[in-house]
Every structure is written in C-alpha cells, then in structure tokens.
Amino acid sequence: MSRIHRLDRIVADQIAAGEVVQRPASVVKELIENSLDANARQISVHLLQGGQSLIEIQDDGQGIEPDDMALALERHATSKITVLSDLDHSPWLGFRGEALAAISAVSRLTLKSRLPTEPVGRLIRADGGHIRDQDLVAMAPGTVIAVSDLFYNTPARLKSQRSPAAEAGWIQHLVEHLAVGRPDVAFRVDSEERTLLKTPGRGDSHEALYQIYGRELGEALLPVDYTGMTGISIRGWIAPAHLHRGSRHAQSLYVNGRWVVNWILRQAVEEAYRPQVPDRRFPSYWLWIDIPGDAVDPNAHPTKDEVRIDKERQVAALLFRAVHDSLVQKSTAPELALDANIAHESSGEYDQAQWSLVPTESSPADGGILHQEFLELVPLAQWQAKYIIAQGPLGLYLIDQHAAHERLYFEELQRGKGQALVMQPLLVPYALTLTPLEWQALERYRPTFEDAGFEITGSGGTTVMVRSVPQGLRDLPDDPAVFRVILESLVSGTVQHDHPITWIEEPLFAMAACKAAIKAYRPMSHPEMVALIRNMARLVDPRGCPHGRPTLIRLSIEEVDRRFGRKG
Amino acid sequence: MQFTVDQNQLAQALSMVIRLVQQQNTMAVLGGVQLTASDSGLDVQTTDLFSVMTVKVRAHVIEPGTIVLPAATFNDLIHRLPTATVDVQVDPHSGKAVLKYGRNRATIHGFGNDQLPEFPTFGEGVVSVTLPAGTLTSFARQIIFACSKEESRPILKGIHIELGSGKVVLVSTDGSRLSHAWAALPDYRGPEMRLVLPAKILAEASRLDSSGQPIVVTFRDGFVQFATQDTMLTSRVLDGDYPDYQRVIPQDYQVQIRVPTADLRGSVERAHLIASKDRSNAVKFNHQIGLLQMTASAAEVGQAQEILECDSQGSEMEIMFNSTFIIDALKSFSGEEVMIEFSGVQSPARIRDAANSQYFHILLPLRQLV
C-alpha cells in the first residue's frame, strides 16, 4: 500500500499560507499592497484585538470584476502577471496570486467589491478557504475585505501570537512604512475606537512624516537628493542625528517604490550617522532609492520585504555618501528641549498653524550651517570647567570642550594618514591560506592593499605570501596579521568606507584623539576658547566627537523668551 | 617537616624561582613555591607548566617533607626577616608552616597536600654541552630584542638554536630583521640538533650566569635543561618549523662603512626623535666615500640632518631604515666601532661590532611608496 499521497488542497493551502501569513501584520501588508495595486486613493484599516479577531481593510480602488470574485480566492490567481518574465518589470507590489488565497485558508474572510461602473457590489464569504455563500450588497465603489478569527483553524500558529497591543503596534509601524512610501494615498488605521495613524494623502512625503511622527521630528527633517553617475538616485528625508531612537521602526528604505528591508543598505546609512549616534540607538530616515529596473529581484522572499539588489555595495556606498553629505552640510546644533516643550510636541494632530512646509535652510556655499554657526560663536565663559558657554546666531550654545577638542585631533590624525607611506619588506614572508570569500575580497581590493603598502604574491592555490607590510599604520603592529584582520572585516561586510585600511585605523584614531584632547575639569582661558571654536569651524565634520557624542547643544532665543513670558 | 636555613641564601633562591610564577593561575597550586626538605638539603621549586626551576639551598634538615606555600607571600616575608637564619616547621595535617626567626614567628597557610605537577625527568640518550660562564648573558643581550612580540607567528617568538660542527648558533627574527650569534664549542662531538626556545627562557637561563659557574645545557626531545651546581631550569621547546633564515643573509656587500659606535648611536637617536613623529619612523642613510649622512623628516615637526665621517669603501648609496631597528642593533654592541654593510638599496644590510665577528644583525631597508 502506498504511504505517500497527495495532500488535500485545503491542508496544502494552510501550509503555504504559513509562509506568507505569519501574523496579523502580514495580512495587513498583503491586503494594503493589493489596494495600492488597485489604484486606491484612500485606504483605511480597522482592527479589533490587534487584528486577531478582526482586520477590515477598505479602499476606493478599482474593485474586482464580479466574475472574478471566486477566482480571486484561489491560489496563483492574479491579474497582475501572466508570464514569469513580466516579473522583471512588474510595477505591482503583489504578483504571485498568493495573498488572498493564503489569508482565506487560515481565517473567516468576507470579500466585498464594487466596480465604479456597477450599481451594486458583490459579496463572497469563505471559511478556511471554503466558499460559503455569495450575494449582492450595497456599498461604495472599491473593495472591503474583512478577515476575522485569523488562524482559527491553525491552533499552533494561533498560540504563538503576541498580545493584541503588541500586534497592533506592529501593524501601526508597518502602515507607517507603507504610508510614508505612498504619500499620495490617504491612510488611516483605527484600533478598537482609537485612531493610531492618519495621513492626508496629498502626495507630499514630508507632510506624511509630519503627520505620523509629530512636530519635533517633522520640523527637523533634512532633505536628501542625490543622483549617482550610474543612474541610481537617492531622495528622501533624514532626521538629524540627535533625534535618535531606541528602535529601528522609524527607518524606511524604498527601492523602486517598494518598501524593503536590506541589511547592507541599512548599515550604510547608520554608518553615515555613526559619529553622532550612541551605541544601541538608531537614526531615523526615509529614503527612496531608484535603481534602473533590472537590478532588483523582488521575488527573493515569500513576504517580499527582502529584495535582492545588484551592485548592492555600490548602492550602499552612494547611500553613505548621500546621507553623510547631507548630515554634514545641514546639521545644526541640536536644540536643547525643555520640559514645557515636550508637553505639546508630537500630539500627532495635523495643525497647519504650527509649522510651515519650508524645509531646512539651504546651505551656504562654504561649509555647512554648523560651520557657519561655529564661525559666529562668541565664547562667554567656561562653566564647571567642562563646558564653554557661547552666544551665537541662533541662541545660547553649550560646547563640550573635550568632545570638540577630540574631534579636532581626530581629523588631524586622519589627515596625517594620507601622507606618503613607507613599506617594510619582510625578511620572512608571511604565508596565509585564504578562504574563497577572503580570496574574492583580496582580488577586488588588491590595488587598495598595494597602495597602502602591502606586497602580496600568490603562492599556488589560495595561499598568498605577504612580502611587505605598511610601516606604521597608526598604533597597529607592523605585523602581517593586520592583513588578515582587514581581509576578515572586508568579508564580514563591516566595512562601509571606500578604503578598508582607513577603516581599520579609524577606531585607533578615535582612541588616540580621546587621549590627546583636553579633558573635562581643565580650566580654559578666553583666548583658548576662541581658538578652539575657530578651529571647529574649519573641520570637515564638526558634528560630534568620534565616539558619537555631540560637540555642542543650543538653547534657542525663542525658547528663552517664551520661558520668561516675553512674546517676541 | 622541619628545617633551619640561612635567610640570605633562601631569599636569593626565591628571587630566582619566583619569576616563573604567573600572576593568574587557574590551578591555584601554580601560584605556590614548593619546598622539599631531604638529606641533601632544601629544594625550592616553581613552575608555569611550560618550564620548571629548582634551586638547591643548604639547610639543616631535622625532619624531611614537602610543602607548597603561596610564593609571593613567602618570598616577601623571607626577604624582610631580620635574623640570619630562619626555622621552618610544617604541620603535615593542617598544612600550616610556622616560621620562627629570633623571638618572633609567622604562620603561613600552605596548599595542604597539593604539590606542583611533576615534570618528566631526563633519561638516557641525551646530548649535553657546557657553556662558559657569561655565554648565555651575551647571547641574551645580542639577539633577544629581535624576537617577534606578536602572536601571529608564534614560532618567531622563539630563538632558533643550532648545535653542531664545533659551534652553537642562535638566531632570532621578527620577520623584518634578524639577529645571528654564535659561540665555539671545541669539545662538542655529539650529533647536530635544532630547536626553538622561547625568548623568555633564554632570558631566565642567562640569569644562571650570576653564579659565575659554567652552565651545562642538556637537550632531549622536546626539552632543554640549563643547570649549574645549585640551579636547574628545565623547559619545553616551541613546536613548529623555523623559517629558513640562511638565504636572507647576503654573501656579498657593495658598501662597507666603519664608524665609532657612540657617534653613530648619537646621530641616529637624534634623527629618530624627528623620525618617530612621522608614522614611517624612517631615517635615510646617504653614503659617499668617507661620509655618512643621515636625514629624517616629519611633515608637521621638522627635519634632522646628521653627518659622520667614516672609514668606508664601495659605491655611493642612499638607503632608508626603520630608526628603531638601527638603535636596537647599536645598543647590543659593546665595541668601539661598528661595521655597516649594504648589499643594495632594496636588499638586506648587515650591521656588526667591528671588533667581534661572533654576532651580527640583518635589516631590510624600507621602501618608499610612490
């Protein structure tokens, strides 16, 4: 008797559904993508119990043809592609024809849809993938999908769900990403009776961000607009570094319009922020990356949020450059937020009077805004032998003398590294057997290694001989093992800079700078303070010390006026 | 266990052995010094498991026995005793040692019945040579500095010892420079041997010279032993292949320069002050017949120029070295004059004591990147 048999269609669908539908948020994602593909201008999501008892998604999209209603719930039924090669240029977010089928397999689903041309809509109900009944229904044009009792027939999955509040939180973050990505669509999320999120849908991503994240962030956003030589363009908004957060929820990357998660690209952006963001804190950014079409494979992952990107490193390098330049050019001194401020910030309500849509000031030709601020600073006194109090164009400034001086030394050391190098040939060459990945990294970066003073020859197979090492990489032993350390960091992908050897030295520069710089509790005379501030204005990147602490903070004159009850 | 011993002799013995005791030990007993009293006197022993050192001290033994005491405490106490002798009595059950000196006493808690791990003893089929007093001290001064300090190639942290054909040759290298020293062994008739000894052990062994006695060095598979009448240091050797160093020592030199050691050292040290401010640490040597010019520069600090008259032959040449390596080499010379020999701008150079041909140093010049 045969022991292998074909699975019942329902069971097979439930298993397949597990890949696509992992939690209520996955349902929301799939359905919103469907709505967006249907050219909806308004999408609203209603949740009960964090989506576990009900997820209802309503849109004003083009609707489903009455004859297609039943077919829409079948697996691999889609209107979006017909042959596989369509995928390469697919403008659609969904394309596999899996979402609705998968969701209906693990829930009780009600699908209502009306074409704009029809007088009434059609309704179809399915339980666990079985169609129960069909009917006519009165409704506005568009589609409404109600998913209730999610996972009612897959107890194991049901058990592993988190609390309703946690799921609602996930859904909120998810819709945040999608809503920012499509500012032309009005999004709304309600959980029980509360509105979690609402965007105006007027096509302005800055407006959407302001709505979602509130005034403090909305006003501080810095624009990024950068086009690389190979046709890759990067646009969007980044938050100044001092508004760092405890999670990565406020980070979105949209590659060719699709919201994606990509570790390497994320690293590149965070690297650009690194001098200013402390450990375990994360910057916020929303960036649209346009790469010529064929470079992206959206079909790499069942939930489609991890995409494969050709020339990933190149894109990462561009991202780093774009974000870094924007930060250096447009950062101002982080403003000191006083308690009263916190009370009326980020109420989340859209309040036209509170803000104008003018983005941050454009930068002067010579240096960034921060450079200009430093140039105009006049030191008043030293406070606690730790901070310099200075007055400047935008208010009162506190400068951390150690952080500032440390930055100064850091850049000096960095400059020094560019000087003509000397290499020490080895009497006894160092033989090293490389892994295939290390070999690849070496082949790719060989000229860089050679420019830095390494002399490397092959010795059969993947064994190489290090015959010379650079003399005096800062504080690094003149040791051939440094070569391996650099290779390993290249392989593990922790290097973002164009120059891997520089990268190796950077933490050492930071440490040396920290040691050399004046410490807290060191009294400073007025000329010393003037000199330090003048020098800061000449730095490439005066934002923070190499360890991520800011060099200065600002108390605005408006804030002080307000506190004293003077209405300017 | 009970014995009486001369305070001074015991203090000296402890000073020798305590250098093997590691600061941190996962085996507590390794932080101890083992005292063994027998008819032949008192043995003081420590080990770090890689090597073991035993010093014999004359003692009046009343009752034989063995005890391990915390090395640092015991050593510090013995050094501070006011009396010429000390009486030590150990209660075998409690493991406590009572030290009596004059009217005073101190009690030290030992490691009970724990003893230091045994080291294999040397049996038959061994090779041994006798080195005159002072030989190891010279070797240590001449070549230890050129050993590698890095972990990347552990074998280079050792000293290569080659025994045979009437002489013993010692070599050390850190990969960029090499030091070579030899001593005659006219009486040696045994087989040829090669081994790599940790630099630290050579340094410790050279301290045996303080007795002024010749040192007997015994070799056995994987072990070396250095012994004088009272003191014995036994160590494992390093595993691994030592690089073939012979081919990096040039046979012919195009330039030979003879200069007073002190003058050269002064010049290089001054140039080094500037050179060390630059990451490259480079000093340029420019040779013209009868003249040696040294220059160094650091972008943000300044330049140095030193000119020495010298006795020289060969072609004119400009060649660049790591100033630290030159100074290290010069420090090892005791003679009045040094010989510097260049074999080419990109080839190894040799530097040696003009009056002593028993040791020399090989340096590879630095190369400027364009």
PDB file of N, CA, C and O in Angstrom, chain B residues 164-194:
ATOM      1  N   GLY B 164      76.136  22.003  16.550  1.00  0.00           N
ATOM      2  CA  GLY B 164      76.838  21.085  15.650  1.00  0.00           C
ATOM      3  C   GLY B 164      78.156  21.651  15.175  1.00  0.00           C
ATOM      4  O   GLY B 164      78.450  22.821  15.372  1.00  0.00           O
ATOM      5  N   SER B 165      78.955  20.829  14.548  1.00  0.00           N
ATOM      6  CA  SER B 165      80.261  21.159  13.981  1.00  0.00           C
ATOM      7  C   SER B 165      81.047  22.159  14.813  1.00  0.00           C
ATOM      8  O   SER B 165      81.481  23.188  14.325  1.00  0.00           O
ATOM      9  N   GLY B 166      81.185  21.871  16.077  1.00  0.00           N
ATOM     10  CA  GLY B 166      82.072  22.662  16.927  1.00  0.00           C
ATOM     11  C   GLY B 166      81.533  24.009  17.319  1.00  0.00           C
ATOM     12  O   GLY B 166      82.241  24.844  17.871  1.00  0.00           O
ATOM     13  N   LYS B 167      80.274  24.335  17.010  1.00  0.00           N
ATOM     14  CA  LYS B 167      79.754  25.621  17.467  1.00  0.00           C
ATOM     15  C   LYS B 167      78.250  25.555  17.671  1.00  0.00           C
ATOM     16  O   LYS B 167      77.567  24.660  17.167  1.00  0.00           O
ATOM     17  N   VAL B 168      77.759  26.534  18.426  1.00  0.00           N
ATOM     18  CA  VAL B 168      76.320  26.666  18.609  1.00  0.00           C
ATOM     19  C   VAL B 168      75.917  28.008  18.003  1.00  0.00           C
ATOM     20  O   VAL B 168      76.592  29.014  18.205  1.00  0.00           O
ATOM     21  N   VAL B 169      74.831  28.003  17.202  1.00  0.00           N
ATOM     22  CA  VAL B 169      74.381  29.216  16.532  1.00  0.00           C
ATOM     23  C   VAL B 169      72.977  29.569  17.029  1.00  0.00           C
ATOM     24  O   VAL B 169      72.102  28.697  17.060  1.00  0.00           O
ATOM     25  N   LEU B 170      72.768  30.821  17.408  1.00  0.00           N
ATOM     26  CA  LEU B 170      71.462  31.276  17.833  1.00  0.00           C
ATOM     27  C   LEU B 170      70.949  32.342  16.855  1.00  0.00           C
ATOM     28  O   LEU B 170      71.714  33.225  16.454  1.00  0.00           O
ATOM     29  N   VAL B 171      69.678  32.231  16.491  1.00  0.00           N
ATOM     30  CA  VAL B 171      69.096  33.187  15.547  1.00  0.00           C
ATOM     31  C   VAL B 171      67.736  33.634  16.063  1.00  0.00           C
ATOM     32  O   VAL B 171      66.973  32.834  16.602  1.00  0.00           O
ATOM     33  N   SER B 172      67.455  34.931  15.906  1.00  0.00           N
ATOM     34  CA  SER B 172      66.104  35.409  16.223  1.00  0.00           C
ATOM     35  C   SER B 172      65.665  36.341  15.101  1.00  0.00           C
ATOM     36  O   SER B 172      66.490  37.013  14.495  1.00  0.00           O
ATOM     37  N   THR B 173      64.374  36.349  14.820  1.00  0.00           N
ATOM     38  CA  THR B 173      63.849  37.277  13.817  1.00  0.00           C
ATOM     39  C   THR B 173      62.388  37.580  14.115  1.00  0.00           C
ATOM     40  O   THR B 173      61.682  36.738  14.654  1.00  0.00           O
ATOM     41  N   ASP B 174      61.975  38.804  13.783  1.00  0.00           N
ATOM     42  CA  ASP B 174      60.551  39.115  13.923  1.00  0.00           C
ATOM     43  C   ASP B 174      59.913  39.224  12.541  1.00  0.00           C
ATOM     44  O   ASP B 174      58.806  39.709  12.401  1.00  0.00           O
ATOM     45  N   GLY B 175      60.645  38.790  11.523  1.00  0.00           N
ATOM     46  CA  GLY B 175      60.098  38.842  10.173  1.00  0.00           C
ATOM     47  C   GLY B 175      60.691  39.980   9.363  1.00  0.00           C
ATOM     48  O   GLY B 175      60.839  39.873   8.163  1.00  0.00           O
ATOM     49  N   SER B 176      61.057  41.091  10.026  1.00  0.00           N
ATOM     50  CA  SER B 176      61.619  42.229   9.293  1.00  0.00           C
ATOM     51  C   SER B 176      63.126  42.363   9.509  1.00  0.00           C
ATOM     52  O   SER B 176      63.807  42.986   8.723  1.00  0.00           O
ATOM     53  N   ARG B 177      63.614  41.852  10.610  1.00  0.00           N
ATOM     54  CA  ARG B 177      65.048  41.934  10.903  1.00  0.00           C
ATOM     55  C   ARG B 177      65.473  40.608  11.507  1.00  0.00           C
ATOM     56  O   ARG B 177      64.613  39.821  11.921  1.00  0.00           O
ATOM     57  N   LEU B 178      66.769  40.410  11.559  1.00  0.00           N
ATOM     58  CA  LEU B 178      67.251  39.123  12.043  1.00  0.00           C
ATOM     59  C   LEU B 178      68.556  39.336  12.809  1.00  0.00           C
ATOM     60  O   LEU B 178      69.368  40.178  12.434  1.00  0.00           O
ATOM     61  N   SER B 179      68.709  38.602  13.909  1.00  0.00           N
ATOM     62  CA  SER B 179      69.966  38.670  14.650  1.00  0.00           C
ATOM     63  C   SER B 179      70.568  37.277  14.710  1.00  0.00           C
ATOM     64  O   SER B 179      69.846  36.285  14.827  1.00  0.00           O
ATOM     65  N   HIS B 180      71.891  37.244  14.635  1.00  0.00           N
ATOM     66  CA  HIS B 180      72.598  35.976  14.478  1.00  0.00           C
ATOM     67  C   HIS B 180      73.803  36.012  15.418  1.00  0.00           C
ATOM     68  O   HIS B 180      74.561  36.977  15.410  1.00  0.00           O
ATOM     69  N   ALA B 181      73.963  34.976  16.233  1.00  0.00           N
ATOM     70  CA  ALA B 181      75.111  34.944  17.137  1.00  0.00           C
ATOM     71  C   ALA B 181      75.615  33.511  17.241  1.00  0.00           C
ATOM     72  O   ALA B 181      74.845  32.561  17.079  1.00  0.00           O
ATOM     73  N   TRP B 182      76.921  33.366  17.471  1.00  0.00           N
ATOM     74  CA  TRP B 182      77.433  32.006  17.639  1.00  0.00           C
ATOM     75  C   TRP B 182      78.542  31.964  18.675  1.00  0.00           C
ATOM     76  O   TRP B 182      79.109  33.003  19.028  1.00  0.00           O
ATOM     77  N   ALA B 183      78.789  30.778  19.192  1.00  0.00           N
ATOM     78  CA  ALA B 183      79.901  30.586  20.118  1.00  0.00           C
ATOM     79  C   ALA B 183      80.568  29.254  19.780  1.00  0.00           C
ATOM     80  O   ALA B 183      79.883  28.322  19.356  1.00  0.00           O
ATOM     81  N   ALA B 184      81.881  29.195  19.976  1.00  0.00           N
ATOM     82  CA  ALA B 184      82.604  27.972  19.651  1.00  0.00           C
ATOM     83  C   ALA B 184      82.382  26.923  20.739  1.00  0.00           C
ATOM     84  O   ALA B 184      82.272  27.241  21.920  1.00  0.00           O
ATOM     85  N   LEU B 185      82.255  25.683  20.304  1.00  0.00           N
ATOM     86  CA  LEU B 185      82.139  24.567  21.247  1.00  0.00           C
ATOM     87  C   LEU B 185      83.187  23.528  20.837  1.00  0.00           C
ATOM     88  O   LEU B 185      82.853  22.513  20.254  1.00  0.00           O
ATOM     89  N   PRO B 186      84.454  23.829  21.103  1.00  0.00           N
ATOM     90  CA  PRO B 186      85.520  22.965  20.568  1.00  0.00           C
ATOM     91  C   PRO B 186      85.395  21.518  21.043  1.00  0.00           C
ATOM     92  O   PRO B 186      85.803  20.605  20.335  1.00  0.00           O
ATOM     93  N   ASP B 187      84.779  21.305  22.193  1.00  0.00           N
ATOM     94  CA  ASP B 187      84.756  19.944  22.725  1.00  0.00           C
ATOM     95  C   ASP B 187      83.532  19.155  22.304  1.00  0.00           C
ATOM     96  O   ASP B 187      83.395  17.989  22.653  1.00  0.00           O
ATOM     97  N   TYR B 188      82.633  19.808  21.566  1.00  0.00           N
ATOM     98  CA  TYR B 188      81.390  19.111  21.276  1.00  0.00           C
ATOM     99  C   TYR B 188      81.561  18.096  20.159  1.00  0.00           C
ATOM    100  O   TYR B 188      82.039  18.410  19.072  1.00  0.00           O
ATOM    101  N   ARG B 189      81.189  16.863  20.420  1.00  0.00           N
ATOM    102  CA  ARG B 189      81.332  15.798  19.428  1.00  0.00           C
ATOM    103  C   ARG B 189      79.985  15.156  19.098  1.00  0.00           C
ATOM    104  O   ARG B 189      79.928  14.201  18.352  1.00  0.00           O
ATOM    105  N   GLY B 190      78.947  15.640  19.683  1.00  0.00           N
ATOM    106  CA  GLY B 190      77.649  14.980  19.545  1.00  0.00           C
ATOM    107  C   GLY B 190      76.991  15.252  18.209  1.00  0.00           C
ATOM    108  O   GLY B 190      77.593  15.832  17.306  1.00  0.00           O
ATOM    109  N   PRO B 191      75.746  14.826  18.051  1.00  0.00           N
ATOM    110  CA  PRO B 191      75.011  14.989  16.804  1.00  0.00           C
ATOM    111  C   PRO B 191      74.583  16.436  16.597  1.00  0.00           C
ATOM    112  O   PRO B 191      74.605  17.235  17.529  1.00  0.00           O
ATOM    113  N   GLU B 192      74.170  16.758  15.345  1.00  0.00           N
ATOM    114  CA  GLU B 192      73.611  18.087  15.069  1.00  0.00           C
ATOM    115  C   GLU B 192      72.193  18.160  15.622  1.00  0.00           C
ATOM    116  O   GLU B 192      71.447  17.187  15.545  1.00  0.00           O
ATOM    117  N   MET B 193      71.845  19.301  16.165  1.00  0.00           N
ATOM    118  CA  MET B 193      70.499  19.459  16.722  1.00  0.00           C
ATOM    119  C   MET B 193      69.966  20.845  16.396  1.00  0.00           C
ATOM    120  O   MET B 193      70.721  21.797  16.318  1.00  0.00           O
ATOM    121  N   ARG B 194      68.641  20.923  16.219  1.00  0.00           N
ATOM    122  CA  ARG B 194      67.980  22.224  16.022  1.00  0.00           C
ATOM    123  C   ARG B 194      66.757  22.262  16.915  1.00  0.00           C
ATOM    124  O   ARG B 194      66.035  21.278  17.021  1.00  0.00           O
TER     125      ARG B 194
END
